[in-house]
Amino acid sequence: MPAATLVIHGGAGTLLRSAMTSEIEHLYTEALHSILKQGATLLSGGASALDAVTLAVSLLEDCPLFNAGKGSVYTRAGTHEMDAAIMDGESLRAGAIAGVSHLRNPIQAARLVMQHSEHVLLCGAGAESFAASHGAQLEAPQYFHTETRYQQWQRATQQSGTHLDHDTANLLEKHASDAPIDPDKKFGTVGAVALDSAGNLAAATSTGGMSNKLPGRIGDSPIIGAGCYADNRTAAMSATGTGEAFMRSLALYDIAAQMRYLQRSLAEASAHCIMDILPRYGGRGGIIGIDRAGNIALPFNTEGMYRGVVRIHESPVVAIYANQ
Amino acid sequence: MPAATLVIHGGAGTLLRSAMTSEIEHLYTEALHSILKQGATLLSGGASALDAVTLAVSLLEDCPLFNAGKGSVYTRAGTHEMDAAIMDGESLRAGAIAGVSHLRNPIQAARLVMQHSEHVLLCGAGAESFAASHGAQLEAPQYFHTETRYQQWQRATQQSGTHLDHDTANLLEKHASDAPIDPDKKFGTVGAVALDSAGNLAAATSTGGMSNKLPGRIGDSPIIGAGCYADNRTAAMSATGTGEAFMRSLALYDIAAQMRYLQRSLAEASAHCIMDILPRYGGRGGIIGIDRAGNIALPFNTEGMYRGVVRIHESPVVAIYANQ
């Protein structure tokens, strides 16, 4: 029986080597380390993979360093719109929410949809009132304000596009907590996958979307098979990157299909997806995955991906760049 | 070179044999027949598969007999929330909209998203303002009012659930234009798939959702790989049925994966999906599909599915029940 294992990511993207300082790097690695340790404690007590990914993604949402929950970016309208999804690899049940603005932990709302509705995906005000009626914690818009994200948005609105990629050294000078992986490059998503001691898999993904995006845009994060997928027969996976490419290629379900129909390993199938298939759709990003034997894969085709792995009774391992 | 071909559906569901009259049957078959003929005329003039499915689904949306566009059902809040998706099998580009209430032809808005945005899926007010800014026709809520759907909703609100399955003979007596396939059984979706004279495939799906559903619920129709999918290498497909089962099983993308990875035919793969896989997710419904050789498949595991096929220079063939 493989050891219970938790894998997390905090987004992938264009690495700004000039902007990275050891202080900033330390902030990110410490956050990932701490979340992995809390998840491992839960798993070592016999908790389910579903509980472990819910906890890990909730903690990532609560951390303002990452683009989900508390650290969510601003839309073009100056609002926050968050998406999240969760899937249980044993029952193949799934729940997701999209375009919510007042839920402290979108991933917990997604889990409520999975467990307390006949639906898979709820969006907007309907999703919020459903989640609130089942005890989800609401927050006023100010809760989601962070100075770093606000400044990003302000700069973006002075441009015409959705993102920008200049002025980054200056940006880091002014906002020491900002990201060495370019936060304006719309790769901000968090996720977790886990294998528990009963041999079950689960996956969870959450995002604050793209900075300065059109209101109403739904990316891959809340779409089952695109940004989040789990099946005990194949793997649990969470994606981060150019969402539309993951949606059009059904990236995560395609990996599962390669595993089931072509007997490919998780490593082979996920590398093929990220390195060969996704670029044909103009896609950049990465995934984290784990199979039932405890094999993990963390392929990405960007310069960096915030990521970490912990097996219970072992120390967490955290990395940001490629070849780490 | 196979003849350009158009396949359409107007939903699948529980057949109410007691409620069917030849007059009602005639209304449905005439509507399907007329839409197929208009689509065939377009295709025989050399139009693209994309144009053919856009026209066919627009006409299905304009016809109050079907649950999409003008004939959309009411949500629990007494509103209309429509979803639609379109995909081009040549470029693998896709566009979709969800939760819109004022767009006369949601499928045309989905196509605008595909062709004029960097996104795949827009929802709610953001989707409407994007579509309107690109010329989509808006309608006041009254446009979507039909007496039949309003009465369905009124009856549903007197129950606690989302749907009901009684009182159907009486219902048909009062509303002669009502559906012999139980409209309260939430299988109301329309769709079209086509092969054009250049050998390209396209798929389109549109729905008014489930009667008396929770506001904010998004089903499979606007989800690429669940309710709509097209790839020249495999097939163009549109689904109708219990949306959540199609979403959790990635039904249409799974059929494409079976075709690519297991060398199964469209007929084999789609029958396996509808008859074997979908029921394991509690799913009922059907799909229409066409491959590049012009082979079509129309499997469904319900008592009926409104459907029709036309190959250019041939007469349309229309059916409602199984074994027709």
XYZ file of C-alpha atoms in Angstrom:
648
model
C 0.000 0.000 0.000
C 1.554 3.326 -1.020
C 1.820 6.051 1.612
C -0.916 8.672 1.705
C 0.328 11.613 -0.342
C -0.622 15.234 -0.990
C 0.525 17.284 -3.994
C -0.238 20.989 -4.382
C 0.377 23.789 -6.852
C 0.084 27.556 -6.677
C 0.123 28.377 -10.372
C 2.562 28.313 -13.266
C 3.781 31.024 -15.572
C 6.477 33.227 -16.954
C 9.317 33.424 -14.496
C 10.769 36.863 -13.873
C 14.313 35.954 -12.950
C 15.295 39.569 -12.564
C 12.489 40.075 -10.082
C 13.199 37.116 -7.859
C 14.860 37.732 -4.553
C 15.645 35.171 -1.913
C 13.188 36.960 0.358
C 10.295 36.560 -2.077
C 11.247 33.001 -2.880
C 11.265 32.273 0.815
C 7.714 33.616 1.233
C 6.395 31.237 -1.397
C 8.312 28.157 -0.360
C 7.389 28.670 3.283
C 3.701 28.984 2.408
C 3.743 25.808 0.313
C 5.714 23.973 3.010
C 3.296 24.945 5.736
C 0.242 23.909 3.736
C 1.785 20.547 2.866
C 2.596 19.889 6.524
C -0.974 20.633 7.615
C -2.311 18.380 4.868
C 0.065 15.569 5.816
C -1.021 15.788 9.454
C -4.626 15.381 8.357
C -3.845 12.455 6.037
C -1.707 10.667 8.620
C -4.720 10.691 10.949
C -6.626 8.658 8.364
C -8.513 11.514 6.697
C -9.882 11.064 3.189
C -8.206 12.418 0.064
C -11.307 14.581 -0.333
C -10.731 16.189 3.077
C -7.024 16.661 2.365
C -7.524 18.485 -0.930
C -10.324 20.588 0.589
C -8.009 21.664 3.418
C -5.014 22.306 1.174
C -6.948 24.403 -1.324
C -8.716 26.302 1.473
C -5.303 27.231 2.896
C -4.057 28.265 -0.552
C -7.215 30.390 -0.913
C -6.594 32.025 2.479
C -2.993 32.933 1.543
C -2.815 36.283 -0.314
C 0.278 35.163 -2.260
C -1.834 33.011 -4.566
C -4.565 33.963 -7.049
C -7.538 32.270 -5.380
C -9.795 33.265 -2.499
C -8.132 36.092 -0.538
C -5.453 36.764 -3.196
C -7.822 36.849 -6.171
C -7.145 39.273 -9.009
C -9.506 42.013 -10.161
C -11.770 41.747 -13.212
C -12.010 44.550 -15.759
C -14.991 45.830 -13.757
C -12.927 46.040 -10.574
C -14.676 43.060 -9.019
C -13.530 39.581 -8.004
C -14.908 36.489 -9.747
C -13.731 33.167 -8.448
C -14.160 29.612 -9.736
C -13.474 26.247 -8.098
C -14.065 22.529 -8.602
C -13.616 19.315 -6.650
C -13.910 15.667 -7.682
C -13.971 12.409 -5.760
C -12.105 9.621 -7.571
C -14.030 6.855 -5.842
C -17.621 7.900 -6.600
C -16.784 10.068 -9.632
C -18.986 12.741 -8.096
C -17.997 16.324 -8.728
C -19.006 19.833 -7.716
C -18.018 23.245 -9.007
C -18.873 26.920 -8.701
C -18.108 29.760 -11.092
C -18.245 33.537 -11.034
C -18.706 33.940 -7.290
C -17.655 37.142 -5.536
C -18.492 36.717 -1.862
C -17.480 33.206 -0.828
C -14.434 33.099 1.446
C -13.512 29.579 0.344
C -14.837 28.751 -3.112
C -13.504 25.186 -2.867
C -15.733 24.517 0.135
C -18.710 25.809 -1.838
C -17.804 23.471 -4.708
C -17.821 20.602 -2.243
C -21.278 21.643 -0.996
C -22.527 21.527 -4.603
C -21.107 18.012 -4.937
C -22.540 16.749 -1.681
C -25.816 18.628 -1.312
C -27.182 19.235 -4.798
C -28.078 17.167 -7.818
C -25.924 19.515 -9.891
C -22.273 19.677 -10.853
C -21.847 23.385 -11.638
C -23.558 26.445 -10.174
C -22.593 29.999 -11.068
C -22.997 33.557 -9.841
C -25.584 34.688 -7.315
C -27.366 31.324 -7.489
C -24.161 29.551 -6.466
C -23.620 31.983 -3.600
C -27.102 31.660 -2.182
C -26.963 27.863 -2.463
C -23.610 27.738 -0.677
C -24.688 30.228 1.990
C -27.838 28.212 2.676
C -25.540 25.261 3.417
C -23.321 27.211 5.776
C -20.588 28.584 3.505
C -18.899 31.692 4.855
C -19.621 34.922 2.965
C -17.312 37.927 2.865
C -17.758 41.538 1.792
C -15.794 42.569 -1.324
C -13.170 44.309 0.869
C -12.047 40.913 2.188
C -10.739 40.047 -1.278
C -8.871 43.339 -1.669
C -5.103 43.041 -1.612
C -2.933 46.009 -2.467
C -0.752 43.965 -4.816
C -3.673 42.715 -6.902
C -5.271 46.153 -6.899
C -2.100 47.746 -8.264
C -1.892 45.005 -10.926
C -5.405 45.813 -12.001
C -4.754 49.561 -11.989
C -1.775 49.047 -14.270
C -3.759 46.695 -16.495
C -6.629 49.160 -16.931
C -4.137 51.712 -18.176
C -3.345 49.242 -20.954
C -6.014 47.920 -23.258
C -5.311 44.221 -22.835
C -5.950 41.652 -20.206
C -2.384 41.414 -19.004
C 0.992 43.026 -19.334
C 4.530 41.897 -18.870
C 6.702 44.917 -18.268
C 7.729 46.996 -15.327
C 8.208 43.908 -13.273
C 11.415 44.800 -11.460
C 9.846 48.062 -10.434
C 6.694 46.225 -9.445
C 8.584 43.925 -7.129
C 10.417 46.841 -5.595
C 7.169 48.513 -4.717
C 5.297 45.364 -3.721
C 7.705 43.067 -2.031
C 5.109 40.369 -1.655
C 4.473 40.172 -5.370
C 5.081 37.069 -7.403
C 8.287 36.062 -9.152
C 6.072 34.209 -11.592
C 4.515 37.055 -13.537
C 1.115 37.623 -11.956
C -0.102 39.455 -15.026
C 0.432 36.389 -17.189
C -2.930 34.885 -16.157
C -1.623 31.569 -14.835
C -2.939 32.083 -11.366
C -4.665 28.971 -10.116
C -4.186 26.772 -7.093
C -4.848 23.090 -6.749
C -4.314 19.906 -4.803
C -4.488 16.189 -5.472
C -4.258 13.438 -2.894
C -4.104 9.709 -2.334
C -5.396 8.625 1.065
C -4.681 5.594 3.222
C -7.809 3.845 1.901
C -6.418 4.125 -1.634
C -8.845 6.771 -2.837
C -7.980 9.760 -5.001
C -9.379 13.315 -5.051
C -8.614 16.569 -6.860
C -9.438 20.228 -6.202
C -8.772 23.448 -8.147
C -9.534 27.091 -7.334
C -8.808 30.393 -9.029
C -9.387 34.115 -8.932
C -9.317 34.128 -12.728
C -7.298 36.393 -14.985
C -6.403 39.956 -14.040
C -8.550 42.505 -15.885
C -10.598 39.740 -17.568
C -14.031 40.302 -19.066
C -16.685 39.833 -16.386
C -18.423 36.499 -16.946
C -15.433 34.645 -18.360
C -15.274 31.094 -17.036
C -11.954 29.321 -17.456
C -10.927 25.706 -17.042
C -10.744 25.589 -13.238
C -14.441 24.759 -12.617
C -14.734 22.499 -15.661
C -14.530 18.779 -14.887
C -11.996 17.121 -17.208
C -10.361 20.448 -18.105
C -9.048 22.013 -14.869
C -9.935 19.319 -12.329
C -10.417 15.561 -12.597
C -10.192 12.469 -10.396
C -10.893 8.796 -11.071
C -9.520 5.971 -8.915
C -8.970 3.937 -12.111
C -6.538 6.503 -13.514
C -5.425 9.588 -11.572
C -6.352 12.751 -9.698
C -5.202 15.918 -11.461
C -5.357 19.710 -11.204
C -4.336 22.098 -13.986
C -2.978 25.633 -14.166
C -2.326 27.639 -17.302
C -4.090 29.132 -20.281
C -7.533 27.874 -19.366
C -9.069 27.975 -22.817
C -6.474 25.527 -24.182
C -7.220 23.103 -21.344
C -10.952 23.451 -22.094
C -10.690 22.856 -25.840
C -8.303 19.910 -25.425
C -10.089 18.425 -22.380
C -6.531 18.100 -21.136
C -7.100 16.228 -17.892
C -9.731 13.855 -19.236
C -7.477 13.166 -22.205
C -4.694 12.112 -19.825
C -7.138 9.765 -18.083
C -8.266 8.402 -21.466
C -4.659 7.776 -22.537
C -4.117 5.865 -19.290
C -7.271 3.743 -19.647
C -7.317 3.162 -23.394
C -3.587 3.183 -24.271
C -2.250 1.817 -20.953
C 0.067 4.798 -20.685
C 1.489 5.724 -17.302
C 0.473 8.990 -15.631
C 3.962 10.343 -16.344
C 3.831 9.464 -20.047
C 0.269 10.635 -20.588
C 0.647 13.902 -18.707
C 3.987 14.741 -20.358
C 2.413 14.069 -23.767
C -0.481 16.354 -22.857
C 1.598 19.269 -21.568
C 4.539 19.050 -23.960
C 2.842 17.926 -27.219
C -0.932 18.445 -27.196
C -1.378 21.666 -25.219
C 1.044 23.751 -27.330
C -1.020 22.885 -30.437
C -3.905 24.753 -28.779
C -1.613 27.653 -27.909
C -1.602 26.443 -24.333
C 0.972 27.018 -21.631
C 0.867 25.792 -18.072
C 1.189 22.652 -16.067
C -0.583 19.973 -14.086
C -0.112 18.045 -10.899
C -1.252 14.428 -10.798
C -1.170 11.316 -8.660
C -2.270 7.761 -9.415
C -3.449 5.030 -7.094
C 0.034 3.515 -6.794
C 1.292 6.839 -5.473
C 3.137 7.796 -8.650
C 3.164 11.536 -9.127
C 3.690 13.758 -12.159
C 4.229 17.520 -12.246
C 4.869 18.449 -15.887
C 4.750 22.083 -17.007
C 5.865 23.895 -20.136
C 6.418 27.267 -18.473
C 9.498 28.583 -16.741
C 8.142 27.855 -13.323
C 5.317 26.283 -11.338
C 4.842 26.698 -7.585
C 4.524 23.114 -6.406
C 5.097 20.723 -3.565
C 4.697 17.103 -2.518
C 4.439 15.421 0.837
C 4.153 11.724 1.675
C 3.054 11.121 5.250
C 5.923 10.571 7.678
C 8.289 12.240 5.209
C 9.355 15.879 4.812
C 7.623 18.056 2.227
C 9.503 18.856 -0.974
C 8.808 22.245 -2.554
C 9.975 23.746 -5.864
C 9.323 26.721 -8.128
C 11.565 26.509 -11.211
C 12.086 23.780 -13.767
C 14.846 21.263 -13.031
C 14.480 21.665 -9.314
C -16.390 12.240 -50.943
C -19.482 11.708 -48.771
C -22.475 14.001 -49.338
C -22.796 17.021 -47.080
C -25.108 16.009 -44.236
C -27.015 17.670 -41.402
C -28.290 15.854 -38.295
C -30.467 17.550 -35.662
C -32.148 16.704 -32.383
C -34.813 18.403 -30.285
C -34.326 16.567 -27.003
C -34.846 13.095 -25.572
C -36.863 11.873 -22.642
C -39.671 9.898 -21.164
C -42.265 9.249 -23.799
C -45.855 9.789 -22.775
C -47.615 7.388 -25.112
C -50.968 8.180 -23.614
C -50.424 11.831 -24.368
C -49.344 11.485 -27.965
C -51.812 12.362 -30.667
C -51.203 12.352 -34.372
C -51.748 16.105 -34.352
C -48.976 16.721 -31.823
C -46.678 14.263 -33.521
C -47.291 16.076 -36.777
C -46.273 19.437 -35.261
C -42.918 18.060 -34.173
C -42.110 16.099 -37.298
C -43.066 19.039 -39.507
C -40.822 21.384 -37.539
C -37.853 19.009 -37.748
C -38.512 18.400 -41.452
C -38.627 22.107 -42.258
C -35.395 22.845 -40.366
C -33.574 19.996 -42.089
C -34.684 21.222 -45.493
C -33.449 24.752 -44.815
C -30.134 23.379 -43.572
C -29.756 21.138 -46.615
C -30.387 24.066 -48.940
C -27.597 25.974 -47.234
C -25.186 23.022 -47.354
C -25.936 22.247 -51.000
C -24.859 25.801 -51.826
C -21.418 25.006 -50.423
C -21.891 26.507 -46.959
C -19.660 25.365 -44.107
C -20.708 22.844 -41.463
C -20.349 25.703 -38.980
C -22.912 27.789 -40.861
C -25.265 24.815 -41.196
C -25.309 23.992 -37.474
C -25.656 27.684 -36.602
C -28.705 27.957 -38.862
C -30.286 24.702 -37.705
C -29.922 25.481 -34.013
C -31.116 29.074 -34.533
C -34.279 27.685 -36.149
C -34.734 25.186 -33.313
C -34.311 28.089 -30.859
C -36.927 30.143 -32.721
C -39.465 27.279 -32.598
C -41.482 27.320 -29.336
C -41.911 23.527 -29.428
C -38.351 22.988 -28.221
C -36.662 23.952 -24.945
C -34.152 26.480 -26.270
C -34.423 30.147 -27.212
C -38.107 31.048 -27.621
C -39.401 27.809 -26.024
C -37.128 27.920 -22.979
C -38.456 26.691 -19.651
C -38.700 28.773 -16.476
C -36.211 28.637 -13.604
C -37.346 28.380 -10.011
C -37.126 32.191 -9.889
C -39.496 32.546 -12.834
C -36.721 33.632 -15.172
C -35.153 32.093 -18.273
C -31.503 31.010 -18.257
C -30.160 29.664 -21.512
C -26.874 27.959 -22.406
C -25.295 27.148 -25.765
C -22.040 25.952 -27.307
C -20.538 25.559 -30.756
C -17.344 23.862 -31.945
C -15.479 23.813 -35.236
C -13.989 20.390 -36.004
C -11.320 21.783 -38.294
C -9.703 24.399 -36.016
C -10.877 22.847 -32.728
C -11.992 26.319 -31.732
C -15.053 26.527 -29.519
C -17.365 29.133 -28.006
C -20.082 28.908 -25.386
C -22.375 31.054 -23.274
C -24.211 30.167 -20.069
C -26.935 31.658 -17.928
C -28.106 34.282 -20.428
C -31.649 35.663 -20.283
C -31.963 38.203 -23.082
C -30.279 36.747 -26.177
C -32.722 35.756 -28.907
C -30.335 33.172 -30.334
C -27.861 31.887 -27.762
C -26.104 29.753 -30.377
C -25.200 32.852 -32.360
C -23.759 34.410 -29.202
C -21.699 31.256 -28.612
C -20.314 31.632 -32.110
C -19.408 35.267 -31.411
C -17.466 34.117 -28.344
C -15.613 31.592 -30.515
C -14.825 34.037 -33.267
C -14.361 37.359 -31.485
C -12.925 36.623 -28.052
C -9.927 34.818 -26.637
C -12.318 32.913 -24.391
C -14.336 29.728 -24.682
C -17.096 30.302 -22.112
C -18.785 33.516 -20.978
C -21.711 33.585 -18.581
C -24.487 35.867 -17.378
C -24.548 39.621 -17.876
C -20.941 39.621 -19.093
C -21.857 37.185 -21.862
C -24.854 39.283 -22.848
C -22.969 42.553 -23.045
C -20.153 40.907 -25.026
C -22.630 39.402 -27.492
C -24.633 42.621 -27.788
C -21.465 44.605 -28.488
C -20.892 42.247 -31.433
C -24.383 42.646 -32.805
C -26.340 39.837 -31.140
C -30.073 40.476 -30.928
C -31.442 41.107 -27.445
C -35.028 40.443 -26.378
C -37.086 41.481 -23.368
C -38.069 38.632 -21.003
C -41.586 38.570 -22.509
C -40.175 37.245 -25.786
C -39.254 34.002 -24.023
C -42.683 33.604 -22.432
C -44.732 30.738 -23.803
C -47.962 29.714 -22.120
C -47.026 26.034 -22.145
C -43.722 26.563 -20.347
C -45.301 29.003 -17.926
C -47.948 26.448 -16.954
C -45.247 23.787 -16.511
C -43.395 26.074 -14.165
C -46.556 26.969 -12.242
C -47.251 23.289 -11.688
C -43.637 22.645 -10.733
C -43.601 25.423 -8.131
C -46.597 23.780 -6.483
C -44.401 20.711 -6.014
C -41.117 20.888 -4.181
C -38.928 19.266 -6.804
C -37.440 20.324 -10.078
C -39.746 18.257 -12.220
C -42.878 16.169 -12.081
C -44.301 13.394 -14.132
C -48.015 13.263 -13.567
C -51.030 15.001 -14.927
C -49.677 14.658 -18.391
C -52.818 13.641 -20.227
C -54.568 16.599 -18.677
C -51.617 18.789 -19.559
C -51.797 17.828 -23.185
C -55.530 18.391 -23.235
C -55.045 21.922 -22.015
C -51.950 22.668 -24.044
C -52.262 20.956 -27.356
C -48.853 22.124 -28.428
C -47.144 20.467 -25.497
C -44.594 17.729 -25.848
C -45.253 14.003 -26.057
C -41.806 13.578 -24.573
C -42.365 14.637 -20.993
C -41.239 18.261 -20.857
C -40.909 18.104 -17.108
C -38.282 15.366 -17.321
C -35.501 17.873 -17.945
C -34.244 16.487 -21.236
C -34.904 19.627 -23.193
C -31.968 20.474 -25.397
C -31.551 21.034 -29.108
C -28.532 20.380 -31.245
C -27.095 19.930 -34.695
C -24.038 18.331 -36.242
C -22.931 18.617 -39.837
C -20.434 17.466 -42.428
C -19.890 19.956 -45.240
C -18.742 19.545 -48.824
C -15.167 20.467 -47.824
C -15.113 17.541 -45.406
C -15.259 19.633 -42.244
C -17.336 18.842 -39.170
C -19.117 21.139 -36.689
C -21.421 20.738 -33.699
C -23.844 23.049 -31.876
C -26.016 22.620 -28.779
C -28.507 24.972 -27.094
C -30.877 24.666 -24.151
C -33.309 26.505 -21.934
C -32.208 24.308 -19.031
C -34.390 22.347 -16.636
C -37.844 23.527 -15.632
C -37.878 24.997 -12.111
C -34.096 24.560 -11.750
C -31.996 26.468 -9.238
C -30.891 29.791 -10.740
C -27.226 29.543 -11.671
C -27.207 25.860 -12.561
C -25.077 25.199 -15.631
C -25.630 21.861 -17.335
C -23.687 20.015 -20.010
C -24.871 21.990 -23.051
C -22.231 24.775 -22.867
C -19.447 22.444 -21.722
C -17.064 21.380 -24.483
C -16.645 17.584 -24.419
C -19.805 17.080 -22.349
C -22.747 18.509 -24.352
C -20.994 19.624 -27.548
C -17.848 18.467 -29.323
C -16.366 18.412 -32.820
C -13.024 17.214 -34.160
C -12.415 16.394 -37.826
C -10.251 13.440 -36.690
C -13.181 11.777 -34.927
C -16.721 13.169 -35.012
C -19.078 16.068 -34.374
C -21.583 15.371 -31.589
C -24.373 17.004 -29.597
C -25.900 15.551 -26.429
C -29.266 15.728 -24.701
C -30.177 14.195 -21.367
C -29.318 14.359 -17.693
C -26.611 16.970 -18.043
C -24.698 16.196 -14.890
C -24.017 12.620 -16.023
C -22.645 13.885 -19.329
C -20.443 16.355 -17.413
C -19.027 13.817 -14.961
C -18.398 11.217 -17.684
C -17.174 13.733 -20.308
C -19.437 11.684 -22.544
C -18.704 13.258 -25.916
C -14.970 13.579 -25.413
C -14.894 9.981 -24.224
C -16.505 8.874 -27.503
C -13.836 10.821 -29.413
C -11.110 9.244 -27.235
C -12.479 5.740 -27.880
C -12.386 6.485 -31.613
C -8.819 7.839 -31.567
C -7.222 5.541 -29.014
C -9.188 2.294 -29.479
C -9.983 2.671 -33.206
C -13.671 2.202 -32.438
C -16.246 3.406 -34.946
C -18.568 6.289 -34.067
C -21.440 3.794 -33.834
C -19.571 1.474 -31.455
C -18.141 4.232 -29.281
C -21.365 6.205 -28.987
C -23.468 3.111 -28.271
C -21.000 2.100 -25.556
C -21.225 5.587 -24.078
C -25.014 5.842 -24.048
C -25.886 2.223 -23.234
C -23.046 1.234 -20.865
C -21.170 4.224 -19.431
C -23.897 6.855 -18.981
C -26.248 4.616 -16.931
C -23.414 4.074 -14.398
C -23.574 7.822 -13.733
C -27.354 7.678 -13.466
C -27.570 9.259 -16.881
C -30.364 9.090 -19.423
C -30.473 10.726 -22.801
C -28.964 10.483 -26.227
C -26.541 11.939 -28.704
C -26.358 12.697 -32.380
C -23.043 12.282 -34.145
C -21.447 12.292 -37.573
C -17.928 11.395 -38.673
C -15.896 12.586 -41.630
C -16.956 9.636 -43.776
C -20.570 10.666 -43.298
C -21.420 7.829 -40.896
C -24.050 8.906 -38.422
C -25.079 7.607 -35.005
C -28.167 8.528 -32.978
C -28.120 6.337 -29.863
C -30.397 7.104 -26.903
C -31.436 5.158 -23.827
C -34.767 6.933 -23.365
C -38.108 6.108 -24.895
C -37.799 8.781 -27.507
C -35.569 11.422 -29.046
C -36.738 14.042 -31.530
C -34.269 13.640 -34.365
C -33.716 13.959 -38.072
C -31.110 13.533 -40.797
C -30.742 15.028 -44.247
C -28.098 14.379 -46.882
C -28.072 16.996 -49.622
C -30.124 16.042 -52.676
C -32.042 13.494 -50.559
C -35.237 13.805 -48.533
C -35.014 14.407 -44.787
C -35.766 11.491 -42.474
C -37.365 12.344 -39.122
C -38.164 10.146 -36.105
C -39.283 10.425 -32.486
C -39.513 6.950 -30.945
C -37.009 4.123 -30.696
C -37.041 1.587 -33.535
C -38.286 4.102 -36.032
